[in-house]
């Protein structure tokens, strides 16, 4: 009994050591109801009061299993027992089924976590998960980034930081802890289906591997850390190679051309990853690099990979998700809000408060203010000492890629074009010194 109490304290201490977080941090636990997340909930519930952490839990309801509703109820009851705020988020897996059920479910879970207004997301992945992930990635021919498997801490700009405090804990330890504390959990029947690659490894391959290499979990986890360190060095090299070559979300083709093939591929991979794009297959990446670097200087190149596209224009490379063609008749009224989310155009239009610059708020009140797309023949004058210019010529001069021009939101006051985000404001609508104005910013969801 003394040994089991010591083991319980050791596990709590190891989790505490892995979570060096500021007092008052908000932590949301991804609670599936399985033994792993139930144990992590039990541990965090003990630790949170000692560190002034604010703990909550989220269950993502995929609706795949006929028992999914029961799992959500189980998680809700468990959080009620602990007095922990709890929420369920329902997601529809059908549109992503082409990627495979496992991949689609994972993508939807992470999207749900990313939407939460918290500091940290705690996930219950453990050492066995890490070993399985590494082997799966190697079998898929992944590079260093994929072979790095899962980090204990993953910081991401604009999203909560992900934490995996159990990543160095074996599944057997979690089961022992759960039994010691008489914890209850649910079993996902799909975990027994070895037609899924991960389950095949878990039930068929790893038990056999464990007979010959009992420490495989520890050694594979160590290998993942080595891969992660090597990946960090490659990222540092890519950052050095990228210096001075990134402008307005585009990467200079000349920089790729000046590097060795391996360094150019490393820089291109880094550029894609920085924008959240998936990695193309090795052969596809080679083809993309060759087409980018060998095209004529004035060529406009468009390449597709997965649900993303890559384009070359005026010597720069751009990457962006594949979006449906915008409705030329798009029309939205501005009613004074600080931001307009224009999901159909793939971004958000911000109206920043300003004094003595930007759009004159007083003049904008003279007529209905709307956001539209270009339809042809639009004209605007930025300087009262210069003639009115066509929008087409201005966009070309500014180096705006063709695929961006057709979904660039334009601001009209009545029937007059008064501002083009990132380019300028019509001189007749510019705020004067001391006058309240609005600066216009167009931020796409995939901006660098």
Coordinates of C-alpha atoms in Angstrom, one line a residue:
X1 CA 0.0 0.0 0.0
X2 CA 2.9 2.4 0.8
X3 CA 4.4 1.8 -2.6
X4 CA 1.2 2.5 -4.4
X5 CA 0.7 5.8 -2.5
X6 CA 4.3 6.7 -3.4
X7 CA 3.6 5.9 -7.0
X8 CA 0.5 8.1 -7.0
X9 CA 2.5 11.0 -5.5
X10 CA 5.3 10.5 -8.0
X11 CA 2.9 10.8 -10.9
X12 CA 1.3 13.9 -9.5
X13 CA 4.8 15.4 -9.0
X14 CA 5.9 14.5 -12.5
X15 CA 2.8 16.2 -14.0
X16 CA 3.4 19.3 -11.8
X17 CA 7.0 19.4 -13.0
X18 CA 5.9 19.3 -16.6
X19 CA 3.4 22.2 -16.0
X20 CA 5.5 25.2 -14.9
X21 CA 2.7 27.7 -15.5
X22 CA 1.9 31.1 -14.1
X23 CA -0.5 31.4 -11.3
X24 CA -4.0 32.2 -12.6
X25 CA -3.5 30.4 -15.9
X26 CA -6.6 29.1 -17.5
X27 CA -6.3 25.4 -18.5
X28 CA -8.9 23.6 -20.6
X29 CA -8.6 19.8 -20.6
X30 CA -9.6 17.8 -23.7
X31 CA -11.8 15.2 -22.0
X32 CA -12.7 12.1 -24.1
X33 CA -13.8 10.0 -21.1
X34 CA -11.1 7.4 -21.8
X35 CA -8.7 6.4 -19.0
X36 CA -6.0 8.7 -20.1
X37 CA -8.0 11.9 -19.9
X38 CA -9.8 10.8 -16.8
X39 CA -6.5 10.3 -15.0
X40 CA -5.3 13.7 -16.2
X41 CA -8.5 15.3 -15.0
X42 CA -8.0 13.7 -11.6
X43 CA -4.4 14.9 -11.4
X44 CA -5.1 18.5 -12.6
X45 CA -8.1 18.7 -10.2
X46 CA -5.6 18.0 -7.3
X47 CA -2.9 20.4 -8.6
X48 CA -5.0 23.4 -9.7
X49 CA -5.8 24.8 -6.3
X50 CA -2.1 24.7 -5.2
X51 CA -1.1 26.7 -8.3
X52 CA -4.1 29.0 -8.6
X53 CA -4.9 27.5 -12.0
X54 CA -8.4 27.8 -13.4
X55 CA -9.4 24.4 -14.8
X56 CA -12.2 23.5 -17.2
X57 CA -12.9 20.7 -19.6
X58 CA -14.2 20.2 -23.2
X59 CA -15.6 17.1 -24.8
X60 CA -15.7 17.0 -28.6
X61 CA -18.7 15.0 -29.7
X62 CA -17.9 13.5 -33.1
X63 CA -21.1 11.4 -33.4
X64 CA -19.2 8.5 -35.0
X65 CA -20.0 5.9 -32.3
X66 CA -23.6 5.0 -31.3
X67 CA -22.3 5.5 -27.7
X68 CA -21.0 9.0 -28.3
X69 CA -24.0 10.6 -26.5
X70 CA -23.4 8.4 -23.5
X71 CA -19.7 9.4 -23.4
X72 CA -20.6 13.1 -23.3
X73 CA -23.0 12.5 -20.4
X74 CA -20.3 10.6 -18.6
X75 CA -17.9 13.5 -19.0
X76 CA -20.5 16.0 -17.9
X77 CA -21.3 14.0 -14.7
X78 CA -17.6 13.6 -13.9
X79 CA -16.9 17.3 -14.1
X80 CA -20.0 18.0 -12.0
X81 CA -18.6 15.6 -9.4
X82 CA -15.3 17.6 -9.4
X83 CA -17.0 21.0 -9.7
X84 CA -15.2 21.8 -12.9
X85 CA -16.8 23.9 -15.7
X86 CA -17.6 21.7 -18.6
X87 CA -18.8 22.1 -22.2
X88 CA -19.6 19.8 -25.2
X89 CA -18.8 20.8 -28.8
X90 CA -20.6 18.9 -31.5
X91 CA -18.7 18.6 -34.8
X92 CA -19.7 17.1 -38.2
X93 CA -17.1 14.7 -39.5
X94 CA -18.8 14.1 -42.9
X95 CA -17.2 16.9 -44.9
X96 CA -13.7 15.6 -43.9
X97 CA -14.2 11.9 -44.3
X98 CA -12.1 11.8 -47.4
X99 CA -9.0 12.3 -45.2
X100 CA -9.9 9.2 -43.1
X101 CA -11.9 9.0 -40.0
X102 CA -9.0 9.3 -37.6
X103 CA -7.4 12.3 -39.4
X104 CA -10.8 14.0 -39.7
X105 CA -11.7 13.5 -36.1
X106 CA -8.2 14.8 -35.0
X107 CA -8.5 17.9 -37.2
X108 CA -12.0 18.7 -35.9
X109 CA -10.9 18.2 -32.3
X110 CA -7.9 20.6 -32.6
X111 CA -10.1 23.2 -34.4
X112 CA -12.5 23.0 -31.5
X113 CA -9.6 23.5 -29.0
X114 CA -8.2 26.4 -31.0
X115 CA -11.4 28.3 -30.6
X116 CA -11.4 28.3 -26.8
X117 CA -10.5 31.5 -25.0
X118 CA -8.0 30.0 -22.6
X119 CA -4.2 30.1 -22.1
X120 CA -3.5 26.4 -22.3
X121 CA -5.0 23.2 -23.7
X122 CA -4.1 20.1 -21.7
X123 CA -4.1 16.8 -23.7
X124 CA -3.7 13.3 -22.3
X125 CA -1.3 11.8 -24.8
X126 CA 1.1 9.4 -23.1
X127 CA 4.4 7.5 -23.9
X128 CA 2.6 4.7 -25.8
X129 CA 0.9 7.3 -28.0
X130 CA 4.2 8.9 -28.7
X131 CA 5.8 5.6 -29.7
X132 CA 2.8 4.8 -32.0
X133 CA 2.9 8.3 -33.5
X134 CA 6.6 8.1 -34.3
X135 CA 6.3 4.7 -35.9
X136 CA 3.3 5.8 -38.0
X137 CA 5.1 8.9 -39.2
X138 CA 8.2 6.8 -40.2
X139 CA 6.0 4.3 -42.0
X140 CA 4.5 7.2 -43.9
X141 CA 8.0 8.5 -44.9
X142 CA 7.7 11.6 -42.8
X143 CA 10.6 14.1 -42.5
X144 CA 12.1 15.4 -39.3
X145 CA 9.1 17.5 -38.4
X146 CA 6.8 14.4 -38.6
X147 CA 9.3 12.2 -36.9
X148 CA 9.5 14.6 -34.0
X149 CA 6.0 13.3 -33.1
X150 CA 4.3 15.2 -30.3
X151 CA 6.0 17.9 -28.1
X152 CA 5.3 18.3 -24.4
X153 CA 4.7 22.0 -25.0
X154 CA 3.5 23.4 -28.3
X155 CA 3.2 27.2 -28.5
X156 CA 1.3 28.6 -31.5
X157 CA 0.7 32.2 -32.4
X158 CA -2.9 33.2 -32.0
X159 CA -4.0 29.9 -30.3
X160 CA -3.8 28.4 -26.8
X161 CA -0.5 26.6 -26.0
X162 CA -0.9 22.9 -26.1
X163 CA 0.4 20.9 -23.1
X164 CA 1.0 17.1 -22.9
X165 CA 2.2 16.5 -19.3
X166 CA 1.7 12.7 -19.6
X167 CA 4.0 12.3 -22.6
X168 CA 6.7 10.5 -20.6
X169 CA 4.2 8.3 -18.7
X170 CA 3.5 4.8 -19.9
X171 CA -0.1 3.6 -20.4
X172 CA 0.4 0.9 -17.8
X173 CA 1.2 3.6 -15.2
X174 CA -2.0 5.4 -16.0
X175 CA -4.1 2.2 -15.7
X176 CA -2.4 1.5 -12.3
X177 CA -3.2 5.0 -11.1
X178 CA -6.8 4.8 -12.3
X179 CA -7.3 1.5 -10.4
X180 CA -5.6 2.7 -7.3
X181 CA -8.0 5.7 -7.1
X182 CA -11.1 3.6 -8.2
X183 CA -11.6 5.9 -11.2
X184 CA -14.3 5.1 -13.8
X185 CA -13.9 5.6 -17.5
X186 CA -15.4 4.7 -20.9
X187 CA -14.0 2.4 -23.6
X188 CA -14.2 3.4 -27.2
X189 CA -15.1 0.2 -29.1
X190 CA -13.2 1.5 -32.2
X191 CA -9.9 1.1 -30.2
X192 CA -10.2 -2.6 -30.7
X193 CA -10.5 -2.3 -34.5
X194 CA -7.1 -3.1 -35.9
X195 CA -8.1 -2.1 -39.4
X196 CA -7.0 1.4 -38.2
X197 CA -3.2 1.8 -38.6
X198 CA -2.7 3.0 -35.1
X199 CA -4.7 0.1 -33.6
X200 CA -2.8 -2.4 -35.8
X201 CA 0.5 -1.2 -34.3
X202 CA -0.9 -1.1 -30.8
X203 CA -2.5 -4.6 -30.8
X204 CA -0.3 -6.5 -33.3
X205 CA 3.1 -5.0 -33.7
X206 CA 4.1 -3.3 -30.4
X207 CA 3.4 -6.3 -28.1
X208 CA 5.7 -8.4 -30.3
X209 CA 8.3 -5.6 -30.3
X210 CA 8.0 -5.3 -26.5
X211 CA 9.0 -9.0 -26.1
X212 CA 12.3 -8.3 -27.8
X213 CA 12.8 -4.7 -26.8
X214 CA 11.0 -4.1 -23.5
X215 CA 12.2 -0.4 -23.3
X216 CA 11.0 0.5 -26.8
X217 CA 8.7 3.2 -25.4
X218 CA 11.5 5.0 -23.7
X219 CA 13.9 4.7 -26.6
X220 CA 11.4 5.7 -29.3
X221 CA 10.4 8.7 -27.2
X222 CA 14.1 9.6 -26.9
X223 CA 14.4 9.3 -30.7
X224 CA 11.5 11.7 -31.2
X225 CA 13.3 14.2 -29.0
X226 CA 16.4 13.9 -31.1
X227 CA 14.4 14.4 -34.3
X228 CA 12.8 17.4 -32.7
X229 CA 16.2 19.0 -31.9
X230 CA 17.4 18.3 -35.4
X231 CA 14.2 19.9 -36.7
X232 CA 14.8 23.0 -34.6
X233 CA 18.3 23.4 -36.1
X234 CA 16.9 23.1 -39.6
X235 CA 14.3 25.8 -38.8
X236 CA 17.0 28.0 -37.5
X237 CA 18.9 27.5 -40.8
X238 CA 15.7 28.3 -42.7
X239 CA 15.2 31.5 -40.7
X240 CA 18.7 32.6 -41.6
X241 CA 18.1 31.7 -45.3
X242 CA 14.8 33.6 -45.2
X243 CA 16.3 36.9 -43.9
X244 CA 15.4 39.7 -46.3
X245 CA 13.5 37.3 -48.6
X246 CA 10.0 37.5 -47.0
X247 CA 7.8 40.5 -48.1
X248 CA 4.0 40.9 -47.5
X249 CA 3.5 37.2 -47.1
X250 CA 5.6 36.3 -50.2
X251 CA 9.0 34.5 -50.4
X252 CA 11.5 35.7 -53.0
X253 CA 12.1 33.1 -55.7
X254 CA 15.6 34.4 -56.2
X255 CA 16.5 33.2 -52.7
X256 CA 15.4 29.7 -53.5
X257 CA 17.4 29.8 -56.7
X258 CA 20.5 30.9 -54.8
X259 CA 20.5 28.0 -52.3
X260 CA 21.5 24.4 -52.7
X261 CA 18.7 22.1 -53.5
X262 CA 18.5 20.7 -49.9
X263 CA 18.6 24.2 -48.4
X264 CA 16.0 25.5 -50.9
X265 CA 13.7 22.6 -50.0
X266 CA 14.3 23.2 -46.3
X267 CA 13.4 26.9 -46.7
X268 CA 10.3 26.0 -48.8
X269 CA 9.1 23.5 -46.1
X270 CA 9.7 26.2 -43.4
X271 CA 7.7 28.7 -45.4
X272 CA 4.8 26.3 -45.9
X273 CA 4.7 25.3 -42.3
X274 CA 4.8 29.0 -41.1
X275 CA 1.5 29.5 -43.0
X276 CA -0.1 26.4 -41.6
X277 CA 0.0 24.6 -45.0
X278 CA 0.4 20.8 -45.1
X279 CA 3.6 19.3 -46.3
X280 CA 3.5 18.0 -49.9
X281 CA 4.9 14.6 -50.6
X282 CA 8.6 14.5 -51.3
X283 CA 8.2 14.0 -55.1
X284 CA 5.6 16.8 -55.2
X285 CA 7.9 19.1 -53.3
X286 CA 10.7 18.5 -55.7
X287 CA 8.4 19.2 -58.6
X288 CA 7.1 22.4 -57.0
X289 CA 10.6 23.7 -56.4
X290 CA 11.7 22.9 -59.9
X291 CA 8.7 24.7 -61.4
X292 CA 9.1 27.8 -59.2
X293 CA 12.8 28.1 -59.9
X294 CA 12.7 27.4 -63.7
X295 CA 9.7 29.5 -64.8
X296 CA 10.3 32.6 -66.8
X297 CA 10.8 35.7 -64.7
X298 CA 7.5 37.2 -65.7
X299 CA 5.5 33.9 -65.5
X300 CA 2.5 33.5 -63.3
X301 CA 2.6 30.0 -61.8
X302 CA -0.3 28.3 -59.9
X303 CA 0.2 24.8 -58.4
X304 CA -2.1 22.8 -56.2
X305 CA -1.3 20.3 -53.4
X306 CA -4.1 18.9 -51.3
X307 CA -6.6 21.7 -50.5
X308 CA -3.9 24.4 -50.8
X309 CA -2.4 26.3 -53.7
X310 CA 1.0 27.8 -54.3
X311 CA 1.6 30.7 -56.7
X312 CA 4.5 32.6 -58.2
X313 CA 4.0 36.3 -59.2
X314 CA 6.5 39.0 -59.8
X315 CA 9.3 36.9 -58.4
X316 CA 7.6 35.9 -55.2
X317 CA 6.1 32.7 -54.0
X318 CA 2.7 32.8 -52.2
X319 CA 0.8 29.9 -50.5
X320 CA -2.9 29.9 -49.6
X321 CA -5.8 27.5 -49.1
X322 CA -7.9 26.7 -52.1
X323 CA -11.0 28.9 -51.9
X324 CA -14.2 28.9 -53.9
X325 CA -14.6 31.7 -56.5
X326 CA -16.0 34.8 -54.7
X327 CA -19.4 36.1 -55.7
X328 CA -18.8 39.2 -57.9
X329 CA -22.0 40.7 -56.5
X330 CA -20.7 40.4 -52.9
X331 CA -22.0 43.3 -50.8
X332 CA -21.8 44.0 -47.1
X333 CA -22.7 47.2 -45.2
X334 CA -20.4 48.7 -42.6
X335 CA -22.3 50.0 -39.6
X336 CA -19.4 51.3 -37.6
X337 CA -18.0 48.0 -36.2
X338 CA -14.3 47.7 -35.4
X339 CA -14.0 44.5 -37.5
X340 CA -16.0 42.7 -40.3
X341 CA -15.3 39.0 -40.6
X342 CA -15.7 38.3 -44.3
X343 CA -15.5 34.5 -44.3
X344 CA -16.5 34.2 -47.9
X345 CA -13.4 36.2 -48.8
X346 CA -11.1 34.4 -46.4
X347 CA -10.3 37.2 -44.0
X348 CA -11.3 40.0 -41.7
X349 CA -11.5 43.7 -42.5
X350 CA -10.4 45.9 -39.5
X351 CA -11.4 49.6 -39.0
X352 CA -8.7 50.9 -36.6
X353 CA -9.4 54.1 -34.7
X354 CA -7.1 57.0 -35.6
X355 CA -6.7 60.7 -35.3
X356 CA -5.7 62.9 -38.2
X357 CA -5.2 60.0 -40.6
X358 CA -7.1 57.2 -42.4
X359 CA -10.7 57.7 -43.5
X360 CA -12.6 60.7 -42.3
X361 CA -15.4 59.3 -40.0
X362 CA -17.4 62.4 -40.7
X363 CA -17.3 62.0 -44.4
X364 CA -18.1 58.3 -44.2
X365 CA -21.4 59.3 -42.5
X366 CA -22.6 61.2 -45.6
X367 CA -23.8 58.0 -47.4
X368 CA -24.2 54.3 -46.9
X369 CA -20.7 52.6 -46.5
X370 CA -20.4 49.2 -48.1
X371 CA -17.7 46.6 -48.8
X372 CA -17.7 45.2 -52.3
X373 CA -15.4 43.4 -54.8
X374 CA -14.0 44.9 -58.0
X375 CA -16.2 44.5 -61.0
X376 CA -14.1 46.4 -63.5
X377 CA -13.7 50.1 -64.4
X378 CA -13.2 51.2 -60.7
X379 CA -11.2 54.4 -60.3
X380 CA -9.7 56.3 -57.3
X381 CA -7.6 59.3 -56.7
X382 CA -5.1 59.2 -53.8
X383 CA -3.4 62.6 -54.5
X384 CA -5.3 65.8 -55.3
X385 CA -2.3 66.9 -57.4
X386 CA -2.5 63.8 -59.5
X387 CA -5.2 62.4 -61.8
X388 CA -7.6 59.7 -61.0
X389 CA -6.2 56.2 -61.5
X390 CA -7.8 52.9 -62.5
X391 CA -7.9 50.3 -59.8
X392 CA -6.6 47.7 -62.3
X393 CA -3.3 49.6 -62.8
X394 CA -2.9 50.4 -59.1
X395 CA -3.2 46.7 -58.2
X396 CA -0.6 45.8 -60.9
X397 CA 1.8 48.5 -59.7
X398 CA 1.5 47.4 -56.1
X399 CA 2.3 43.8 -57.1
X400 CA -0.9 42.3 -55.8
X401 CA -1.1 38.7 -57.2
X402 CA -4.1 38.1 -59.6
X403 CA -5.7 35.5 -57.3
X404 CA -5.8 38.2 -54.5
X405 CA -7.3 41.0 -56.6
X406 CA -10.6 39.3 -57.1
X407 CA -11.3 38.8 -53.4
X408 CA -9.8 42.1 -52.1
X409 CA -12.5 44.0 -50.2
X410 CA -13.1 47.6 -51.4
X411 CA -14.7 50.3 -49.4
X412 CA -17.4 52.4 -51.0
X413 CA -19.2 55.5 -49.6
X414 CA -22.4 55.6 -51.7
X415 CA -21.1 54.7 -55.2
X416 CA -17.7 56.2 -54.7
X417 CA -14.6 54.0 -54.1
X418 CA -13.0 55.6 -51.1
X419 CA -10.4 53.0 -49.9
X420 CA -8.4 50.0 -51.0
X421 CA -6.9 48.1 -48.0
X422 CA -3.1 48.1 -48.1
X423 CA -2.9 50.7 -50.9
X424 CA -4.6 53.9 -49.9
X425 CA -7.5 56.2 -49.1
X426 CA -9.1 58.6 -51.6
X427 CA -7.8 62.1 -51.0
X428 CA -11.3 63.6 -50.7
X429 CA -12.1 61.2 -47.9
X430 CA -8.9 61.5 -45.9
X431 CA -9.1 62.6 -42.2
X432 CA -7.4 66.0 -41.6
X433 CA -5.3 66.9 -38.6
X434 CA -7.1 66.4 -35.3
X435 CA -10.1 64.7 -37.0
X436 CA -11.3 61.2 -36.0
X437 CA -10.5 58.6 -38.6
X438 CA -10.5 54.9 -39.4
X439 CA -7.5 53.0 -40.7
X440 CA -8.3 50.1 -42.9
X441 CA -6.5 46.7 -42.6
X442 CA -7.3 43.5 -44.5
X443 CA -6.0 40.4 -42.7
X444 CA -6.5 37.0 -44.4
X445 CA -6.8 33.8 -42.4
X446 CA -3.5 32.6 -44.0
X447 CA -1.4 35.8 -43.8
X448 CA 2.2 35.2 -42.8

